[in-house]
Short mmCIF file of C-alpha atoms and ligand atoms in Angstrom, two decimals:
data_model
loop_
_atom_site.label_atom_id
_atom_site.label_comp_id
_atom_site.label_asym_id
_atom_site.label_seq_id
_atom_site.Cartn_x
_atom_site.Cartn_y
_atom_site.Cartn_z
CA MET L 195 28.40 39.82 -4.81
CA LYS L 196 24.79 41.67 -5.04
CA ILE L 197 22.19 39.14 -7.61
CA GLN L 198 20.46 41.36 -9.72
CA ASP L 199 18.88 38.82 -11.54
CA VAL L 200 16.71 35.28 -11.33
CA LYS L 201 15.57 33.24 -14.26
CA VAL L 202 13.89 29.95 -14.39
CA PHE L 203 13.59 27.95 -17.51
CA VAL L 204 11.69 24.59 -17.86
CA ALA L 205 12.60 23.04 -20.92
CA SER L 206 12.45 19.43 -22.23
CA PRO L 207 15.06 18.16 -24.14
CA GLY L 208 13.85 14.69 -23.99
CA ARG L 209 12.89 15.05 -20.55
CA ASN L 210 11.42 17.76 -18.72
CA PHE L 211 14.18 19.74 -16.70
CA VAL L 212 13.54 22.99 -14.39
CA THR L 213 16.79 25.11 -14.48
CA LEU L 214 17.37 28.23 -12.09
CA LYS L 215 20.08 31.05 -13.14
CA ILE L 216 20.99 33.24 -10.79
CA ILE L 217 22.72 35.99 -11.70
CA THR L 218 24.66 38.92 -10.40
CA GLU L 219 25.52 42.55 -10.43
CA GLU L 220 29.17 41.42 -11.65
CA GLY L 221 27.46 39.63 -14.65
CA LEU L 222 28.82 36.14 -12.63
CA TYR L 223 25.85 33.68 -13.06
CA GLY L 224 24.92 30.40 -10.95
CA LEU L 225 22.98 27.40 -12.63
CA GLY L 226 20.87 24.97 -10.08
CA ASP L 227 18.03 21.98 -10.73
CA ALA L 228 15.02 22.12 -9.52
CA THR L 229 13.30 19.37 -11.26
CA VAL L 230 10.94 17.36 -9.45
CA ASN L 231 9.35 14.66 -12.00
CA GLY L 232 5.83 14.83 -12.91
CA ARG L 233 5.41 18.42 -10.93
CA GLU L 234 7.86 20.65 -12.61
CA LEU L 235 5.44 23.44 -13.09
CA ALA L 236 4.54 23.55 -9.84
CA VAL L 237 8.68 24.35 -8.42
CA ALA L 238 8.94 26.67 -11.09
CA ALA L 239 6.10 28.72 -10.41
CA TYR L 240 6.92 28.38 -6.26
CA LEU L 241 10.83 29.60 -7.41
CA LYS L 242 9.35 32.39 -9.84
CA ASP L 243 6.72 33.78 -7.98
CA HIS L 244 7.92 33.13 -4.50
CA VAL L 245 11.28 32.62 -4.29
CA ALA L 246 12.86 34.86 -6.81
CA PRO L 247 11.63 38.49 -5.55
CA CYS L 248 13.17 37.45 -2.04
CA LEU L 249 16.66 36.58 -3.59
CA ILE L 250 17.04 40.14 -5.34
CA GLY L 251 19.87 42.35 -3.98
CA LYS L 252 20.94 39.57 -1.48
CA ASP L 253 24.73 38.72 -1.26
CA ALA L 254 25.46 35.40 -3.05
CA HIS L 255 28.17 34.45 -1.17
CA ASN L 256 26.05 33.97 1.73
CA ILE L 257 25.12 30.68 1.07
CA GLU L 258 24.41 29.38 4.40
CA ASP L 259 21.94 32.77 5.18
CA ILE L 260 19.93 32.37 2.31
CA TRP L 261 19.02 28.89 3.37
CA GLN L 262 18.42 29.18 6.18
CA TYR L 263 15.98 31.84 5.01
CA LEU L 264 14.40 30.14 2.34
CA TYR L 265 13.91 27.43 4.94
CA ARG L 266 13.10 28.72 8.48
CA GLY L 267 11.77 31.86 7.09
CA VAL L 268 8.73 30.33 5.23
CA TYR L 269 7.35 29.04 8.14
CA TRP L 270 6.23 26.11 6.38
CA ARG L 271 9.32 23.76 6.20
CA LYS L 272 10.45 20.34 4.23
CA GLY L 273 8.05 20.01 1.15
CA PRO L 274 9.44 18.28 -2.19
CA ILE L 275 8.48 21.19 -3.97
CA ASN L 276 10.06 23.95 -1.34
CA MET L 277 13.29 21.59 -0.96
CA ALA L 278 14.05 21.32 -4.68
CA ALA L 279 13.54 25.38 -4.51
CA ILE L 280 15.87 25.71 -2.03
CA GLY L 281 17.97 23.23 -3.50
CA ALA L 282 18.30 24.48 -6.83
CA VAL L 283 19.19 28.13 -4.98
CA ASP L 284 21.89 26.45 -2.78
CA MET L 285 23.55 24.72 -5.87
CA ALA L 286 23.31 28.20 -8.00
CA LEU L 287 25.25 30.01 -4.96
CA TRP L 288 27.77 27.02 -4.73
CA ASP L 289 28.40 27.21 -8.31
CA LEU L 290 28.66 31.07 -7.82
CA LYS L 291 30.90 31.06 -5.12
CA GLY L 292 33.05 28.70 -7.13
CA LYS L 293 33.37 30.63 -9.99
CA ALA L 294 34.32 33.95 -7.99
CA ALA L 295 37.24 32.27 -6.50
CA GLY L 296 38.07 29.84 -9.94
CA LEU L 297 38.01 27.10 -7.54
CA PRO L 298 35.27 24.03 -8.82
CA VAL L 299 32.93 23.21 -6.02
CA TYR L 300 34.50 20.07 -4.34
CA GLN L 301 37.36 22.24 -3.46
CA LEU L 302 35.13 24.53 -1.65
CA LEU L 303 33.80 21.56 0.12
CA GLY L 304 37.05 20.12 1.67
CA GLY L 305 38.84 19.08 -1.40
CA ARG L 306 39.34 15.99 -2.90
CA SER L 307 39.24 12.41 -1.12
CA ARG L 308 39.24 9.86 -3.76
CA LYS L 309 40.53 9.79 -7.61
CA GLY L 310 36.94 9.57 -9.24
CA VAL L 311 33.28 9.01 -8.53
CA THR L 312 32.65 4.95 -8.48
CA LEU L 313 29.38 4.66 -10.34
CA TYR L 314 26.82 1.73 -10.39
CA ALA L 315 24.89 1.41 -14.33
CA HIS L 316 21.66 0.08 -14.97
CA ALA L 317 20.57 -2.94 -16.48
CA GLN L 318 17.46 -4.39 -17.54
CA GLY L 319 15.81 -7.11 -19.94
CA ALA L 320 12.18 -8.99 -20.70
CA THR L 321 14.15 -11.89 -19.59
CA ILE L 322 17.11 -13.10 -17.17
CA GLU L 323 19.39 -13.87 -20.05
CA GLU L 324 18.69 -10.00 -21.49
CA THR L 325 19.43 -8.93 -18.12
CA LEU L 326 22.41 -10.40 -17.69
CA GLY L 327 23.53 -9.53 -21.70
CA ALA L 328 22.81 -6.25 -20.52
CA ALA L 329 24.79 -6.15 -17.46
CA GLN L 330 27.85 -7.60 -19.76
CA VAL L 331 27.65 -4.70 -21.97
CA TRP L 332 28.82 -2.35 -18.65
CA ILE L 333 31.44 -4.72 -17.22
CA ASP L 334 32.94 -4.77 -20.37
CA LYS L 335 33.29 -0.76 -20.37
CA GLY L 336 34.50 -1.42 -17.00
CA PHE L 337 31.88 -0.66 -14.78
CA LYS L 338 32.35 -2.61 -11.02
CA ALA L 339 28.65 -2.45 -10.14
CA VAL L 340 25.31 -2.86 -12.08
CA ARG L 341 21.95 -3.18 -10.83
CA LEU L 342 19.64 -6.02 -11.91
CA GLN L 343 16.18 -5.12 -13.02
CA CYS L 344 14.10 -7.72 -14.99
CA ALA L 345 10.59 -7.71 -16.23
CA ILE L 346 8.36 -10.36 -14.07
CA PRO L 347 7.09 -13.34 -15.76
CA GLY L 348 2.93 -13.29 -15.77
CA LEU L 349 2.98 -8.97 -15.06
CA GLU L 350 2.76 -6.23 -17.83
CA GLY L 351 5.27 -3.66 -17.22
CA THR L 352 7.60 -3.48 -14.61
CA TYR L 353 9.76 -0.99 -13.00
CA GLY L 354 13.20 -0.20 -14.31
CA VAL L 355 12.26 -2.42 -17.50
CA LYS L 356 11.41 -0.76 -20.59
CA THR L 357 9.12 -1.79 -23.34
CA LYS L 358 9.64 -0.79 -26.99
CA GLU L 359 7.72 1.87 -26.78
CA GLN L 360 8.51 3.23 -23.22
CA LYS L 361 12.26 3.89 -24.73
CA ASP L 362 10.80 7.53 -25.88
CA TYR L 363 10.14 8.55 -22.66
CA PHE L 364 7.03 10.33 -23.99
CA ALA L 365 5.63 7.63 -25.89
CA MET L 366 5.18 5.83 -22.63
CA GLN L 367 2.67 7.89 -21.91
CA SER L 368 -0.68 7.79 -22.72
CA LYS L 369 -2.41 10.35 -25.59
CA ARG L 370 -3.75 12.44 -23.40
CA TYR L 371 -0.55 12.68 -21.18
CA LEU L 372 -1.93 10.81 -18.03
CA PRO L 373 -0.42 8.87 -15.73
CA PRO L 374 0.20 4.89 -17.37
CA GLU L 375 -0.78 2.20 -15.20
CA GLU L 376 1.43 -1.18 -14.47
CA PRO L 377 -0.53 -4.23 -12.71
CA TRP L 378 1.90 -5.58 -9.41
CA SER L 379 2.02 -8.81 -7.64
CA THR L 380 4.24 -9.16 -4.77
CA ALA L 381 3.85 -13.15 -5.30
CA LYS L 382 5.12 -13.08 -8.63
CA TYR L 383 7.89 -10.79 -8.16
CA LEU L 384 9.17 -12.37 -4.78
CA ASN L 385 8.96 -16.02 -6.39
CA PHE L 386 11.39 -14.75 -9.30
CA ILE L 387 13.41 -12.30 -8.36
CA PRO L 388 16.18 -14.82 -6.11
CA ASP L 389 16.81 -16.81 -9.57
CA LEU L 390 17.78 -13.65 -11.56
CA PHE L 391 20.66 -12.71 -9.20
CA LYS L 392 21.64 -16.81 -8.85
CA ALA L 393 22.22 -16.31 -12.60
CA ALA L 394 23.85 -13.71 -12.39
CA ARG L 395 26.26 -14.96 -9.83
CA GLU L 396 26.67 -18.01 -11.87
CA ARG L 397 27.47 -16.04 -14.70
CA PHE L 398 29.99 -13.40 -13.72
CA GLY L 399 31.24 -14.62 -10.21
CA ASP L 400 32.20 -12.26 -7.52
CA SER L 401 33.58 -9.91 -10.25
CA VAL L 402 31.37 -7.07 -10.24
CA GLU L 403 29.10 -6.04 -7.21
CA LEU L 404 24.99 -6.35 -7.82
CA LEU L 405 22.40 -3.99 -7.15
CA HIS L 406 18.50 -4.52 -6.94
CA ASP L 407 16.13 -1.49 -6.71
CA VAL L 408 12.37 -2.55 -5.05
CA HIS L 409 11.04 0.56 -5.53
CA HIS L 410 9.06 0.74 -2.61
CA ARG L 411 7.06 -2.28 -3.28
CA LEU L 412 6.77 -4.33 -0.25
CA THR L 413 6.04 -4.65 3.38
CA PRO L 414 9.04 -5.03 6.13
CA ILE L 415 8.21 -8.58 6.07
CA GLU L 416 8.20 -9.30 2.88
CA ALA L 417 11.46 -7.00 2.04
CA ALA L 418 13.23 -9.34 4.94
CA ARG L 419 11.92 -12.40 2.95
CA LEU L 420 13.73 -11.27 0.27
CA GLY L 421 16.77 -10.04 1.93
CA LYS L 422 16.93 -13.69 3.40
CA ALA L 423 16.75 -15.20 -0.15
CA LEU L 424 19.38 -12.76 -1.93
CA GLU L 425 21.66 -13.37 0.91
CA PRO L 426 23.86 -16.25 -1.15
CA TYR L 427 24.68 -13.55 -3.97
CA HIS L 428 25.75 -10.84 -1.31
CA LEU L 429 24.38 -7.92 -2.92
CA PHE L 430 26.07 -4.27 -2.34
CA PHE L 431 22.63 -3.13 -1.35
CA LEU L 432 18.70 -3.97 -1.53
CA GLU L 433 17.31 -0.18 -2.67
CA ASP L 434 13.74 1.40 -1.33
CA ALA L 435 12.26 -2.11 -0.22
CA VAL L 436 9.55 -0.52 1.81
CA ALA L 437 7.44 2.92 1.22
CA ALA L 438 10.01 5.59 2.66
CA GLU L 439 7.60 7.00 4.96
CA ASN L 440 7.91 5.15 7.76
CA GLN L 441 11.43 5.17 9.51
CA GLU L 442 10.86 2.41 11.18
CA SER L 443 10.21 -0.30 8.72
CA CYS L 444 13.70 -0.47 7.86
CA ALA L 445 14.83 -1.74 11.44
CA VAL L 446 12.18 -4.91 11.49
CA ILE L 447 13.85 -5.81 7.92
CA ARG L 448 17.14 -5.16 9.28
CA GLN L 449 16.48 -7.79 12.08
CA HIS L 450 16.13 -10.53 9.80
CA THR L 451 18.61 -10.14 7.10
CA THR L 452 22.36 -8.95 6.43
CA THR L 453 21.67 -7.82 3.13
CA PRO L 454 22.54 -3.89 3.20
CA LEU L 455 19.81 -1.77 2.62
CA ALA L 456 19.55 1.33 1.06
CA ILE L 457 16.55 4.32 1.09
CA GLY L 458 16.16 7.93 0.89
CA GLU L 459 15.29 9.52 -2.63
CA ILE L 460 12.35 10.76 -1.79
CA TYR L 461 13.41 12.59 1.34
CA ASN L 462 13.46 15.81 1.02
CA THR L 463 15.74 16.89 4.54
CA ILE L 464 17.87 15.70 7.35
CA TRP L 465 14.49 14.71 9.28
CA ASP L 466 13.14 12.40 7.41
CA CYS L 467 16.61 9.99 7.35
CA LYS L 468 17.20 11.12 11.13
CA GLY L 469 15.89 7.63 12.85
CA MET L 470 16.94 5.09 10.53
CA ILE L 471 20.66 6.44 10.51
CA GLU L 472 20.90 6.51 14.22
CA ASN L 473 19.15 3.70 14.58
CA GLN L 474 21.73 2.29 11.74
CA SER L 475 18.75 0.37 9.97
CA ILE L 476 19.92 1.36 6.55
CA ASP L 477 23.40 1.17 4.97
CA TYR L 478 23.19 3.76 1.88
CA ILE L 479 21.59 6.94 1.91
CA ARG L 480 20.09 7.82 -1.27
CA VAL L 481 19.18 11.45 -1.24
CA ALA L 482 19.58 14.19 -3.89
CA ALA L 483 21.38 17.41 -4.02
CA THR L 484 17.86 18.06 -6.39
CA HIS L 485 15.30 17.28 -3.92
CA ALA L 486 17.06 17.52 -0.50
CA GLY L 487 18.02 21.21 -0.10
CA GLY L 488 20.60 21.34 -2.83
CA ILE L 489 24.71 21.04 -1.81
CA SER L 490 24.15 21.85 2.15
CA GLY L 491 21.25 20.00 2.60
CA VAL L 492 23.05 16.81 1.81
CA ARG L 493 26.18 17.92 2.98
CA ARG L 494 24.51 18.04 6.26
CA ILE L 495 22.75 14.81 5.77
CA ALA L 496 25.89 12.68 4.58
CA ASP L 497 28.14 14.02 7.50
CA TYR L 498 25.41 12.95 9.96
CA ALA L 499 25.23 9.69 8.62
CA GLY L 500 29.14 9.26 8.81
CA LEU L 501 28.49 8.88 12.54
CA PHE L 502 26.37 5.87 11.92
CA HIS L 503 28.67 3.71 9.45
CA VAL L 504 25.97 5.02 6.45
CA ARG L 505 27.42 6.00 3.35
CA THR L 506 26.11 7.99 0.50
CA ALA L 507 24.38 6.77 -3.03
CA PHE L 508 23.00 9.87 -4.32
CA HIS L 509 19.92 9.21 -6.36
CA GLY L 510 21.08 9.80 -10.43
CA PRO L 511 18.14 9.04 -12.23
CA PRO L 512 17.54 10.52 -15.85
CA ASP L 513 15.22 13.03 -14.34
CA ILE L 514 17.91 14.75 -12.52
CA SER L 515 19.30 17.56 -14.60
CA PRO L 516 23.26 17.30 -15.31
CA ILE L 517 23.42 20.14 -13.04
CA GLY L 518 22.08 18.18 -10.14
CA HIS L 519 24.10 15.04 -11.36
CA ALA L 520 27.30 17.65 -11.35
CA ALA L 521 26.30 18.37 -7.97
CA HIS L 522 26.65 14.82 -6.83
CA MET L 523 30.13 14.43 -8.60
CA HIS L 524 31.23 17.70 -6.34
CA LEU L 525 30.21 16.27 -3.22
CA GLY L 526 30.85 12.80 -4.19
CA LEU L 527 34.88 13.36 -4.60
CA TRP L 528 35.22 15.29 -1.51
CA VAL L 529 32.47 13.14 1.15
CA PRO L 530 34.43 10.93 3.43
CA ASN L 531 31.63 8.43 3.75
CA PHE L 532 31.48 7.78 -0.17
CA GLY L 533 29.62 4.89 -1.17
CA ILE L 534 28.63 4.69 -4.96
CA GLN L 535 26.83 6.70 -7.22
CA GLU L 536 24.15 5.53 -9.56
CA PHE L 537 24.36 6.35 -13.08
CA VAL L 538 21.91 6.41 -15.88
CA ARG L 539 23.44 8.61 -18.26
CA PHE L 540 24.99 12.25 -17.99
CA GLY L 541 22.77 13.37 -21.10
CA THR L 542 21.26 12.08 -24.43
CA GLU L 543 22.44 14.03 -27.88
CA VAL L 544 19.41 16.37 -27.51
CA SER L 545 20.00 17.03 -23.81
CA ASP L 546 23.51 18.00 -24.69
CA ARG L 547 22.69 20.54 -26.93
CA VAL L 548 21.21 22.26 -24.21
CA PHE L 549 23.68 21.48 -21.09
CA SER L 550 26.99 20.90 -21.00
CA TYR L 551 29.10 19.34 -18.12
CA PRO L 552 32.43 18.50 -17.29
CA MET L 553 32.69 14.93 -16.43
CA ARG L 554 34.10 11.76 -18.72
CA VAL L 555 33.23 8.10 -17.52
CA GLU L 556 36.56 5.63 -17.21
CA ASP L 557 36.40 2.35 -15.85
CA GLY L 558 33.73 2.67 -14.16
CA MET L 559 34.62 6.12 -12.55
CA ALA L 560 33.62 9.42 -13.39
CA LEU L 561 36.24 11.72 -13.50
CA LEU L 562 35.88 15.84 -13.23
CA GLU L 563 37.21 17.98 -14.82
CA ASP L 564 38.55 21.19 -12.97
CA LYS L 565 36.30 24.02 -13.99
CA PRO L 566 35.42 26.84 -11.45
CA GLY L 567 31.98 26.18 -9.92
CA LEU L 568 30.19 23.07 -10.90
CA GLY L 569 31.40 23.20 -14.49
CA VAL L 570 27.77 22.64 -16.03
CA ASP L 571 26.36 25.12 -18.42
CA PHE L 572 23.13 26.04 -19.90
CA ASN L 573 22.65 27.11 -23.38
CA GLU L 574 19.02 29.32 -23.04
CA ASP L 575 18.97 29.38 -27.20
CA GLU L 576 18.60 25.44 -27.43
CA ALA L 577 16.35 25.07 -24.53
CA ASP L 578 14.07 27.39 -25.83
CA LEU L 579 13.48 24.75 -28.84
CA HIS L 580 12.48 22.40 -26.49
CA PRO L 581 9.36 23.27 -24.37
CA TYR L 582 7.83 21.53 -21.96
CA LYS L 583 5.30 18.38 -22.42
CA ARG L 584 3.20 17.33 -19.52
CA SER L 585 4.43 13.90 -18.06
CA TYR L 586 3.75 11.76 -14.92
CA LEU L 587 5.42 8.91 -13.79
CA PRO L 588 3.09 5.61 -13.97
CA VAL L 589 0.69 4.30 -10.67
CA SER L 590 0.74 1.14 -9.80
CA ARG L 591 -2.43 -1.64 -8.98
CA LEU L 592 -2.58 -4.75 -7.92
CA GLU L 593 -4.10 -7.32 -9.62
CA ASP L 594 -7.58 -6.99 -8.52
CA GLY L 595 -7.58 -3.08 -9.23
CA THR L 596 -5.84 -1.46 -5.68
CA LEU L 597 -3.90 1.63 -5.88
CA TRP L 598 -0.10 0.62 -4.53
CA ASN L 599 3.09 2.20 -4.69
CA TRP L 600 4.74 2.14 -8.36
C1 CS2 Z 926 14.71 5.28 -9.52
C2 CS2 Z 926 13.98 6.21 -10.34
O1 CS2 Z 926 16.94 5.78 -9.80
C3 CS2 Z 926 16.56 4.98 -9.16
O2 CS2 Z 926 16.66 4.56 -8.21
O3 CS2 Z 926 14.20 4.67 -8.43
O4 CS2 Z 926 14.19 5.89 -11.43
C4 CS2 Z 926 12.58 7.00 -9.68
O5 CS2 Z 926 11.71 5.89 -10.35
C5 CS2 Z 926 12.60 8.29 -10.18
O6 CS2 Z 926 13.50 9.07 -10.34
C6 CS2 Z 926 11.23 8.96 -10.42
O7 CS2 Z 926 11.23 9.95 -10.66
MG1 MG Z 927 15.48 4.11 -6.63
#
């Protein structure tokens, strides 16, 4: 199954997505997602200029050898751009192997461990009432787990809560398409969030799992205070309570609270999370196939995590393409230590014209059609109608102007 051609597409059907297509001499093709939000063109150039020439003529069946070639073989290991490029190649090769075998990827991984992939939805609002109303909508649809994010009183713009103009992603960018800025106050946040979860338990009782994303804003001891304050409301997990670089930080939080901890959406390799997995200072690992070396990279991390009671919660934001989401669904059907899967949506009306995907949601669970490979298709002509638009994630500043973690 020799690789004949490699194509890279950057399209913006609502969000920017980087898509890799690997074509074999037999005329089969595999698809991969290489989207790095806000830095899309860097990974596209890396794929086109540095990776594609090395792939031509290689046997697409040799997934592991190609992974090692692109990881060990480049000398410069790790890094978000390199690992997203490897991730896309790896996904495309698994897709191809599945198509060649006539089997869905989860069958190649070891088969089905469960009937579907349990999802958590996002609920957000300008007030507690509005947030709980948004959660109710998901609960009424049959979802068993919901992430709650609420605007913090006195702060203009809070992570996870869209103002009216932010509903169109590109409208939230300034006119010159530079990063929008949001203010942050740890004190205002810490004084408010326990009220949100108190109100949620009063309204929903124990009938639903509740989650929350701190989005890297706290120090370990502040996160410990929050974890303790939230214990009566028994969260499914508290996500990214601290900035993720220092693997010892979660161990500090752990000494003080039994609130389960999740982290890892910005990690690229097993080395980024090895220490906190071994120390059992986290409960859920949130790596994404798109950003952590594809299905092969994430499978290695998930297997290792399983030895230490750490379960999976792969990152599922709208800036991962339907190809990346499909990779998570196949992994989630197979992985023995499955925890939960983040679900915002698989696509929009516009992106559905570019990507078709083999998933449907029933009672808060994603069910996969048994198509060979990953099961996603990509319409190149439609993609051409939606050219790349420069966009950035916001940045945060403390109220005195100091740059903070967004
Ligand atoms: C997030 C993301 O889904 C999540 O949990 O933290 O929204 C994250 O901010 C984006 O994926 C960044 O690109
Ligand atoms: Mg997050």
